CSV table of C-alpha atoms in Angstrom, one decimal:
chain,number,residue,atom,x,y,z
A,1,MET,CA,257.9,64.4,194.0
A,2,LEU,CA,255.0,63.2,192.9
A,3,LYS,CA,254.6,59.4,191.1
A,4,ARG,CA,254.7,59.5,187.8
A,5,LYS,CA,254.2,56.5,185.6
A,6,ALA,CA,255.9,58.0,182.7
A,7,TYR,CA,259.9,57.9,185.2
A,8,GLN,CA,259.3,53.5,184.4
A,9,LYS,CA,259.0,54.3,180.5
A,10,LEU,CA,262.6,56.4,180.9
A,11,LEU,CA,263.9,53.5,183.1
A,12,GLU,CA,263.0,50.9,180.3
A,13,TRP,CA,264.2,53.2,177.7
A,14,LYS,CA,267.4,53.5,179.8
A,15,ILE,CA,268.2,50.1,179.9
A,16,THR,CA,267.2,49.2,176.3
A,17,HIS,CA,267.4,52.2,173.9
A,18,LYS,CA,270.5,51.7,171.7
A,19,ASN,CA,271.7,54.5,169.6
A,20,ASN,CA,268.8,56.5,170.0
A,21,CYS,CA,268.1,59.8,171.9
A,22,LEU,CA,264.6,60.0,173.7
A,23,MET,CA,262.1,63.1,172.9
A,24,VAL,CA,259.6,63.6,175.7
A,25,LYS,CA,256.9,65.1,174.0
A,26,GLY,CA,253.8,67.3,175.6
A,27,ALA,CA,251.6,69.8,176.1
A,28,ARG,CA,253.8,73.2,178.8
A,29,GLN,CA,253.8,72.3,182.2
A,30,VAL,CA,252.4,68.9,182.6
A,31,GLY,CA,255.6,68.0,184.1
A,32,LYS,CA,259.0,67.0,181.7
A,33,THR,CA,261.1,68.6,182.8
A,34,TYR,CA,260.8,68.3,186.0
A,35,LEU,CA,260.7,64.4,185.2
A,36,ILE,CA,263.6,64.0,183.2
A,37,ARG,CA,265.8,66.6,185.6
A,38,GLU,CA,264.6,63.7,188.9
A,39,PHE,CA,265.7,60.4,186.4
A,40,GLY,CA,269.0,62.1,185.7
A,41,LYS,CA,270.0,63.4,188.7
A,42,LYS,CA,269.1,59.4,190.6
A,43,GLU,CA,269.8,57.5,187.9
A,44,TYR,CA,273.0,58.9,186.2
A,45,LYS,CA,276.5,59.3,188.0
A,46,SER,CA,276.9,63.3,186.0
A,47,PHE,CA,273.8,65.6,184.6
A,48,ILE,CA,274.2,67.9,182.8
A,49,GLU,CA,271.0,70.6,181.6
A,50,ILE,CA,270.7,72.4,178.4
A,51,ASN,CA,267.5,75.3,178.6
A,52,PHE,CA,268.2,77.0,174.6
A,53,ILE,CA,265.1,79.2,175.8
A,54,LYS,CA,266.4,80.4,179.7
A,55,ASN,CA,269.9,80.0,178.0
A,56,GLN,CA,270.2,81.1,174.7
A,57,GLU,CA,274.0,81.4,174.3
A,58,LEU,CA,274.5,78.0,174.5
A,59,LYS,CA,273.1,77.3,171.3
A,60,LEU,CA,277.0,77.5,170.6
A,61,ILE,CA,278.1,74.6,171.9
A,62,PHE,CA,275.4,73.7,168.2
A,63,ASP,CA,277.5,75.9,166.2
A,64,GLY,CA,280.3,74.3,163.7
A,65,THR,CA,281.1,70.7,163.0
A,66,LEU,CA,278.4,68.7,164.2
A,67,ASN,CA,281.1,65.4,165.1
A,68,ALA,CA,280.4,64.0,168.4
A,69,GLU,CA,283.8,64.7,169.9
A,70,SER,CA,283.4,69.0,169.1
A,71,ILE,CA,280.6,69.3,170.3
A,72,TYR,CA,281.3,67.3,173.6
A,73,LYS,CA,284.8,69.8,173.5
A,74,ARG,CA,282.5,73.1,173.5
A,75,MET,CA,280.0,71.7,176.5
A,76,THR,CA,283.0,71.9,178.8
A,77,ALA,CA,284.4,74.7,177.9
A,78,MET,CA,281.0,76.5,177.5
A,79,ILE,CA,279.5,75.2,180.8
A,80,ASN,CA,281.5,75.3,183.9
A,81,GLY,CA,281.3,72.0,186.5
A,82,VAL,CA,280.5,69.3,183.4
A,83,ARG,CA,281.7,65.4,183.7
A,84,LEU,CA,281.8,62.9,180.9
A,85,ILE,CA,281.1,59.5,182.5
A,86,LYS,CA,281.3,56.8,179.4
A,87,GLY,CA,278.3,55.3,180.6
A,88,ASN,CA,277.1,57.7,183.2
A,89,THR,CA,276.0,60.5,182.1
A,90,LEU,CA,272.9,62.5,181.2
A,91,ILE,CA,272.4,65.3,178.6
A,92,PHE,CA,269.0,66.7,178.6
A,93,LEU,CA,268.5,69.4,176.2
A,94,ASP,CA,265.2,71.3,177.1
A,95,GLU,CA,263.4,73.1,174.7
A,96,ILE,CA,265.3,71.6,171.5
A,97,GLN,CA,262.7,73.8,168.9
A,98,ALA,CA,264.8,76.4,170.4
A,99,CYS,CA,267.6,75.6,168.6
A,100,GLY,CA,267.5,73.7,165.3
A,101,ASN,CA,271.1,72.7,165.1
A,102,ALA,CA,270.9,71.0,168.5
A,103,ARG,CA,268.0,68.8,166.7
A,104,THR,CA,270.0,67.5,163.2
A,105,ALA,CA,273.4,67.4,165.7
A,106,LEU,CA,270.9,64.3,167.5
A,107,LYS,CA,272.2,61.4,165.1
A,108,PHE,CA,275.8,62.1,165.5
A,109,LEU,CA,275.2,62.2,169.3
A,110,ALA,CA,273.5,58.2,168.9
A,111,GLU,CA,275.8,57.6,167.3
A,112,ASP,CA,278.4,58.2,169.4
A,113,GLY,CA,276.9,56.8,171.8
A,114,GLN,CA,278.7,57.5,174.6
A,115,PHE,CA,276.6,59.4,176.5
A,116,ASP,CA,272.7,58.9,176.8
A,117,VAL,CA,270.8,61.8,175.7
A,118,ILE,CA,267.3,63.0,176.4
A,119,THR,CA,265.4,66.4,174.8
A,120,SER,CA,262.0,68.1,174.9
A,121,GLY,CA,260.1,70.9,173.5
A,122,SER,CA,255.9,71.4,174.4
A,123,LEU,CA,255.7,73.5,170.6
A,124,LEU,CA,257.6,71.2,167.9
A,125,GLY,CA,256.7,71.5,164.4
A,126,LEU,CA,254.0,74.6,165.1
A,127,THR,CA,255.0,76.8,162.0
A,128,TYR,CA,251.3,78.2,160.8
A,129,GLY,CA,251.0,81.9,159.9
A,130,GLU,CA,253.0,84.7,157.4
A,131,ASP,CA,256.7,86.0,160.8
A,132,ALA,CA,259.0,83.2,162.2
A,133,ASP,CA,259.3,82.5,165.7
A,134,GLU,CA,261.8,84.0,167.2
A,135,ASN,CA,262.2,80.8,170.1
A,136,THR,CA,261.8,77.7,167.0
A,137,GLU,CA,264.4,77.4,164.7
A,138,GLU,CA,263.7,74.3,162.1
A,139,PRO,CA,266.5,71.5,162.5
A,140,GLU,CA,267.9,71.4,158.9
A,141,SER,CA,267.9,67.9,158.8
A,142,VAL,CA,265.5,65.3,161.5
A,143,PRO,CA,267.4,62.8,162.8
A,144,THR,CA,265.2,60.4,161.5
A,145,GLY,CA,266.2,56.4,163.1
A,146,TYR,CA,267.7,58.2,165.9
A,147,GLU,CA,264.6,58.9,168.1
A,148,THR,CA,262.7,57.7,170.4
A,149,PHE,CA,258.9,59.4,171.1
A,150,LEU,CA,257.6,59.2,174.6
A,151,THR,CA,254.9,61.5,175.0
A,152,MET,CA,254.1,62.6,178.8
A,153,TYR,CA,250.0,63.8,180.0
A,154,SER,CA,249.2,65.6,183.0
A,155,LEU,CA,248.8,62.6,185.7
A,156,ASP,CA,245.4,60.0,185.5
A,157,PHE,CA,243.3,59.1,187.8
A,158,GLU,CA,245.5,56.7,189.3
A,159,GLU,CA,248.6,58.7,189.4
A,160,PHE,CA,246.4,61.5,191.3
A,161,LEU,CA,245.0,58.6,194.0
A,162,TRP,CA,248.7,58.1,194.2
A,163,ALA,CA,249.4,62.0,195.5
A,164,GLU,CA,246.4,61.1,197.5
A,165,GLY,CA,248.0,58.6,199.9
A,166,TYR,CA,245.8,55.9,198.3
A,167,GLU,CA,248.2,53.2,196.9
A,168,ASN,CA,246.3,50.9,196.9
A,169,GLY,CA,242.8,49.4,196.2
A,170,PHE,CA,243.9,49.6,192.4
A,171,SER,CA,244.6,45.8,191.8
A,172,TYR,CA,240.7,44.3,193.8
A,173,LEU,CA,239.3,47.3,191.8
A,174,LYS,CA,240.9,45.8,188.4
A,175,GLU,CA,240.1,42.0,189.8
A,176,LEU,CA,236.6,43.4,189.5
A,177,PHE,CA,236.6,44.5,186.5
A,178,ASP,CA,237.6,41.8,184.8
A,179,ARG,CA,235.8,39.4,187.1
A,180,ARG,CA,232.3,41.2,185.4
A,181,GLU,CA,231.8,42.0,188.8
A,182,LYS,CA,230.0,45.0,190.8
A,183,VAL,CA,231.9,47.4,193.3
A,184,PRO,CA,231.0,46.7,196.7
A,185,PRO,CA,228.7,50.5,197.2
A,186,VAL,CA,230.1,51.6,199.6
A,187,LEU,CA,233.5,51.4,197.8
A,188,ASN,CA,232.2,52.4,194.9
A,189,GLY,CA,230.3,55.1,196.7
A,190,LYS,CA,234.0,56.2,197.6
A,191,TYR,CA,235.5,56.0,194.1
A,192,GLU,CA,232.9,58.1,192.2
A,193,THR,CA,233.8,61.1,194.5
A,194,LEU,CA,237.2,60.7,194.4
A,195,PHE,CA,236.5,60.6,190.8
A,196,ARG,CA,234.7,63.8,190.9
A,197,GLU,CA,237.6,65.3,192.7
A,198,TYR,CA,239.5,64.1,190.2
A,199,MET,CA,237.6,65.9,187.2
A,200,VAL,CA,237.8,68.9,188.8
A,201,VAL,CA,241.4,69.4,190.3
A,202,GLY,CA,242.8,67.3,186.9
A,203,GLY,CA,246.1,66.3,186.9
A,204,MET,CA,248.8,69.0,185.8
A,205,PRO,CA,251.1,68.6,188.7
A,206,GLU,CA,251.6,71.6,190.3
A,207,VAL,CA,247.6,71.7,190.9
A,208,VAL,CA,247.3,68.2,192.1
A,209,ALA,CA,250.6,69.0,194.5
A,210,ASP,CA,249.3,71.9,196.2
A,211,TYR,CA,246.2,70.4,196.8
A,212,VAL,CA,247.1,66.9,198.1
A,213,GLU,CA,249.2,69.2,200.5
A,214,HIS,CA,245.7,71.6,201.2
A,215,HIS,CA,243.1,70.2,199.9
A,216,ASP,CA,242.0,74.0,199.0
A,217,PHE,CA,239.9,74.3,195.7
A,218,THR,CA,240.3,77.8,195.5
A,219,ARG,CA,244.2,77.8,195.7
A,220,VAL,CA,243.2,74.7,192.8
A,221,THR,CA,241.4,77.2,191.1
A,222,ASP,CA,243.7,80.1,191.8
A,223,ILE,CA,247.0,77.9,189.8
A,224,GLN,CA,245.0,76.4,187.2
A,225,ASN,CA,244.1,80.2,186.4
A,226,ARG,CA,247.4,80.6,186.0
A,227,ILE,CA,248.5,78.1,183.7
A,228,LEU,CA,245.1,79.1,181.3
A,229,GLU,CA,246.5,82.3,181.0
A,230,ASN,CA,250.1,80.5,180.3
A,231,TYR,CA,248.6,78.7,177.9
A,232,ARG,CA,246.9,82.0,175.8
A,233,PHE,CA,250.5,83.4,177.0
A,234,ASP,CA,252.4,80.4,174.2
A,235,ILE,CA,250.0,81.0,171.8
A,236,SER,CA,250.6,84.8,171.9
A,237,LYS,CA,254.1,84.7,172.0
A,238,HIS,CA,254.5,81.2,169.4
A,239,ALA,CA,251.3,81.3,167.1
A,240,LYS,CA,252.8,83.3,163.9
A,241,GLY,CA,251.2,87.0,163.0
A,242,ALA,CA,247.0,87.0,162.2
A,243,GLU,CA,247.3,83.4,163.6
A,244,LYS,CA,247.4,84.5,167.1
A,245,VAL,CA,244.2,85.7,167.1
A,246,LYS,CA,242.7,83.2,165.9
A,247,VAL,CA,244.4,80.5,167.4
A,248,ARG,CA,243.4,81.7,170.9
A,249,LYS,CA,239.2,82.3,169.7
A,250,CYS,CA,239.6,78.6,169.0
A,251,TYR,CA,240.4,77.3,172.2
A,252,ASP,CA,238.0,79.2,174.3
A,253,ALA,CA,235.7,78.5,172.0
A,254,VAL,CA,236.0,74.4,172.7
A,255,PRO,CA,234.0,74.7,176.6
A,256,LYS,CA,231.4,76.7,175.1
A,257,GLN,CA,230.9,73.7,172.2
A,258,LEU,CA,231.4,71.3,174.2
A,259,ALA,CA,228.2,72.4,176.2
A,260,LYS,CA,226.1,72.6,173.5
A,261,GLU,CA,223.8,69.7,172.5
A,262,ILE,CA,226.1,69.0,169.9
A,263,THR,CA,229.4,68.8,170.9
A,264,LYS,CA,231.2,68.7,167.6
A,265,PHE,CA,233.2,71.5,166.5
A,266,GLN,CA,231.3,73.9,164.8
A,267,TYR,CA,233.7,77.0,163.2
A,268,SER,CA,230.5,78.9,163.7
A,269,THR,CA,230.7,78.6,167.8
A,270,VAL,CA,234.0,80.9,167.2
A,271,GLU,CA,232.2,83.2,164.5
A,272,ARG,CA,229.4,83.7,163.4
A,273,GLY,CA,229.2,82.8,160.2
A,274,GLN,CA,232.4,81.5,159.5
A,275,THR,CA,235.0,78.3,158.3
A,276,SER,CA,238.0,76.0,158.1
A,277,LYS,CA,239.7,78.4,155.4
A,278,LYS,CA,239.5,81.5,158.1
A,279,TYR,CA,239.8,79.3,160.8
A,280,GLY,CA,241.8,75.6,160.1
A,281,GLY,CA,244.8,76.3,161.0
A,282,SER,CA,244.3,77.6,163.9
A,283,VAL,CA,242.7,74.4,164.8
A,284,GLN,CA,245.4,73.3,164.3
A,285,TRP,CA,247.5,75.1,166.4
A,286,LEU,CA,246.5,73.4,168.8
A,287,LYS,CA,246.5,70.0,168.4
A,288,ASP,CA,249.6,69.9,168.4
A,289,SER,CA,250.3,71.9,171.1
A,290,ASN,CA,249.2,68.8,172.6
A,291,ILE,CA,246.2,71.6,174.9
A,292,VAL,CA,243.2,69.6,172.9
A,293,ASN,CA,242.3,66.3,171.9
A,294,PRO,CA,240.8,65.7,168.8
A,295,CYS,CA,238.5,63.1,168.2
A,296,TYR,CA,237.1,62.7,164.8
A,297,ASN,CA,234.0,61.6,162.8
A,298,ILE,CA,234.0,57.6,161.2
A,299,HIS,CA,232.4,57.2,158.1
A,300,GLU,CA,232.5,53.4,158.6
A,301,PRO,CA,233.3,51.3,161.8
A,302,TYR,CA,236.3,49.2,160.4
A,303,LEU,CA,239.8,48.7,160.3
A,304,PRO,CA,241.8,50.8,160.4
A,305,LEU,CA,240.0,53.7,161.8
A,306,MET,CA,241.7,56.3,160.8
A,307,ALA,CA,241.6,55.1,157.1
A,308,ASN,CA,237.5,55.7,157.8
A,309,ALA,CA,237.8,59.1,159.4
A,310,ASP,CA,236.4,62.5,158.3
A,311,GLU,CA,239.6,64.8,159.4
A,312,ASN,CA,236.2,67.8,159.0
A,313,GLN,CA,234.4,66.2,161.2
A,314,PHE,CA,235.2,66.6,164.1
A,315,LYS,CA,235.1,66.9,168.5
A,316,LEU,CA,237.9,69.2,169.9
A,317,TYR,CA,238.2,68.0,174.1
A,318,ILE,CA,240.5,70.0,176.4
A,319,ASN,CA,243.8,68.6,177.7
A,320,ASP,CA,243.2,68.5,181.0
A,321,THR,CA,240.1,68.4,182.5
A,322,GLY,CA,240.5,70.3,185.9
A,323,LEU,CA,241.8,73.1,183.1
A,324,LEU,CA,238.2,72.7,181.7
A,325,CYS,CA,236.5,73.4,185.0
A,326,ALA,CA,238.4,76.6,185.7
A,327,MET,CA,237.0,77.6,182.2
A,328,TYR,CA,233.2,77.4,183.6
A,329,GLY,CA,234.3,78.3,186.8
A,330,PHE,CA,234.3,77.8,190.3
A,331,GLU,CA,230.4,77.3,190.8
A,332,THR,CA,230.1,74.1,187.8
A,333,LYS,CA,233.2,73.4,189.5
A,334,ARG,CA,230.8,73.2,193.1
A,335,ALA,CA,228.6,71.5,191.3
A,336,ILE,CA,230.5,69.0,189.7
A,337,LEU,CA,231.7,67.8,193.5
A,338,GLU,CA,228.2,67.6,194.9
A,339,ASN,CA,227.0,65.6,191.7
A,340,THR,CA,224.0,68.2,191.7
A,341,ILE,CA,225.4,69.5,187.3
A,342,LYS,CA,222.4,69.3,185.1
A,343,GLY,CA,222.0,70.4,180.9
A,344,ASN,CA,224.6,69.4,178.2
A,345,ALA,CA,227.7,70.9,180.2
A,346,LYS,CA,227.5,68.3,183.0
A,347,GLY,CA,227.9,65.4,179.4
A,348,GLY,CA,230.7,67.7,177.5
A,349,ILE,CA,232.5,67.7,180.7
A,350,TYR,CA,232.5,64.0,181.4
A,351,GLU,CA,233.0,63.2,177.6
A,352,ASN,CA,236.1,65.7,178.2
A,353,ILE,CA,237.4,63.5,181.6
A,354,ILE,CA,236.9,59.9,179.0
A,355,ALA,CA,238.0,61.2,176.1
A,356,GLU,CA,241.7,62.8,178.5
A,357,THR,CA,241.8,59.0,179.7
A,358,LEU,CA,241.4,57.2,177.1
A,359,VAL,CA,244.4,59.5,175.1
A,360,LYS,CA,246.5,59.0,178.3
A,361,ASN,CA,246.0,54.4,177.7
A,362,GLY,CA,247.4,55.2,174.7
A,363,TYR,CA,244.1,55.3,172.4
A,364,ALA,CA,243.0,57.8,169.7
A,365,LEU,CA,240.2,59.2,169.0
A,366,TYR,CA,237.3,58.4,166.9
A,367,TYR,CA,233.1,58.9,167.3
A,368,TYR,CA,230.7,57.4,165.1
A,369,LYS,CA,227.3,59.5,163.9
A,370,PRO,CA,225.9,58.2,161.3
A,371,ASP,CA,223.2,60.2,161.6
A,372,ASP,CA,221.5,63.1,163.3
A,373,SER,CA,219.0,59.9,165.9
A,374,ASN,CA,222.3,57.9,166.6
A,375,GLU,CA,225.8,58.9,168.3
A,376,LEU,CA,229.0,56.6,169.7
A,377,GLU,CA,230.8,59.1,171.7
A,378,PHE,CA,234.1,56.8,170.9
A,379,LEU,CA,235.2,53.7,168.6
A,380,MET,CA,238.3,52.9,169.6
A,381,GLU,CA,240.7,50.5,168.3
A,382,LYS,CA,241.3,47.1,170.1
A,383,SER,CA,242.4,43.4,170.1
A,384,GLY,CA,242.1,43.5,166.0
A,385,GLU,CA,239.0,44.6,166.2
A,386,VAL,CA,236.7,47.9,166.7
A,387,ILE,CA,235.0,48.3,170.2
A,388,PRO,CA,232.7,51.0,170.8
A,389,VAL,CA,232.3,52.9,173.8
A,390,GLU,CA,229.3,55.0,175.0
A,391,VAL,CA,229.5,57.7,178.0
A,392,LYS,CA,226.8,59.1,179.4
A,393,ALA,CA,226.5,61.5,182.3
A,394,GLY,CA,224.0,59.5,184.5
A,395,ASN,CA,222.4,56.4,183.5
A,396,THR,CA,220.4,56.3,181.2
A,397,ALA,CA,219.1,54.6,178.1
A,398,THR,CA,221.2,53.4,174.9
A,399,LYS,CA,220.0,52.7,172.2
A,400,SER,CA,222.9,53.6,170.0
A,401,LEU,CA,225.0,51.6,171.4
A,402,ASN,CA,222.2,48.6,171.1
A,403,ARG,CA,222.3,49.8,168.1
A,404,PHE,CA,225.8,49.2,167.1
A,405,ILE,CA,225.8,45.4,169.2
A,406,GLU,CA,223.3,44.1,166.3
A,407,THR,CA,224.6,46.2,163.6
A,408,TYR,CA,228.4,44.9,164.0
A,409,LYS,CA,228.6,42.3,166.8
A,410,PRO,CA,231.2,43.1,168.3
A,411,SER,CA,232.9,41.1,171.3
A,412,ILE,CA,232.8,44.0,174.1
A,413,ALA,CA,230.8,47.0,173.8
A,414,TYR,CA,231.6,49.5,176.6
A,415,LYS,CA,228.8,51.7,179.1
A,416,ILE,CA,230.3,54.4,180.8
A,417,VAL,CA,228.1,55.5,183.3
A,418,ASP,CA,227.2,56.9,187.1
A,419,GLY,CA,226.9,53.6,188.5
A,420,ASN,CA,228.1,50.9,188.9
A,421,VAL,CA,229.5,47.9,187.0
A,422,GLY,CA,226.6,45.6,185.1
A,423,MET,CA,226.9,42.8,182.0
A,424,SER,CA,224.2,42.4,179.8
A,425,ASP,CA,225.0,40.3,177.4
A,426,ASN,CA,228.1,41.5,175.2
A,427,LYS,CA,227.3,44.8,176.9
A,428,LEU,CA,229.9,45.2,179.8
A,429,THR,CA,228.5,48.5,182.1
A,430,ILE,CA,231.4,50.3,184.2
A,431,PRO,CA,231.8,53.1,186.1
A,432,HIS,CA,233.0,56.5,185.1
A,433,TYR,CA,236.2,56.1,187.3
A,434,MET,CA,236.6,52.5,185.7
A,435,ALA,CA,237.4,53.8,182.6
A,436,MET,CA,241.2,53.5,183.4
A,437,PHE,CA,241.2,49.8,183.1
A,438,ILE,CA,239.7,49.6,179.3
């Protein structure tokens, strides 16, 4: 079993929740079902799993009266071998978007409080287009106040290294980061190489598990391509009506856009001459399905950033950089591993991995482009102020960052490069792999 940080989040919820169900959200195939199943089997005496797509007949458990006692009676009648042990049972409702009544019933199960309930779904609330999705049922009422939310992602760099057997060493790297000291050259080179491997392999659990066992990049690519096809199948299955083709075209346009000098998402990349009027809903579908990470331009770099964001100017990043590399093809992967990749695609790939890292660290994504000659890849809200982050695929000049520092005087500014740690006034330069410490 791959070690996941989200497991600790599940433990914290188990200990601290009070009459609240836990909803685990996230893109497909990031490991939600597997982790919850392992958690239930390990941490509870009784574990009950209901998948509303695989076992649609079990929706009947939530037909009729939705008080907790009636639900438990129907559950024991319809599922063989069910044991309901008060205070030591986890009920896992998977693909809950396929059973609207189950979502409505969470309030009553939470109020009852005899058994813990975790739900999961990948395509919750995706209702764009003309015709209905047979695998999505809208709940009559959303159990506001009775759900705690946890978003899961693919493995981050630290989890990837755990899988590779590197359990130690992070505390030392973190100390160097905190002290603003250079990493010894041999160690820096080692982690740069490992980070490039992580970029190519990505963090999808099935891919990482296979790579750890075989270290075969051909196998990695095959699995990634299968995941990408599954994503496209999800689009064709769950996007509605005419949206099916449009959503897929938008998804396939993301790597093309990131390989351009201007990485802002442009609808003309999807189809010449088109605008948000035709494709805006399709882009929103991708955002809500968690298979892309949106990053919005900021009018002014002041708190709160969301209030200064222009929702019509944005970038899209693929949720897992390994999948992005698979979309570019095997030779691009080879160039990344050998550190010989050049051109605009290199910058886009490094932007994508830092965007992915920031999202996994809990940050919303914003960028700042006040004019045609200045752009900062990311702005963060941290410690009560706006912190700039500049990303360089190499280690070049930082005109935009320097201008921001002079104008807005942040307490710290980050320059992320292919290089080592360095400090100049309040500008901290760090290697790409240290972005996990921001």
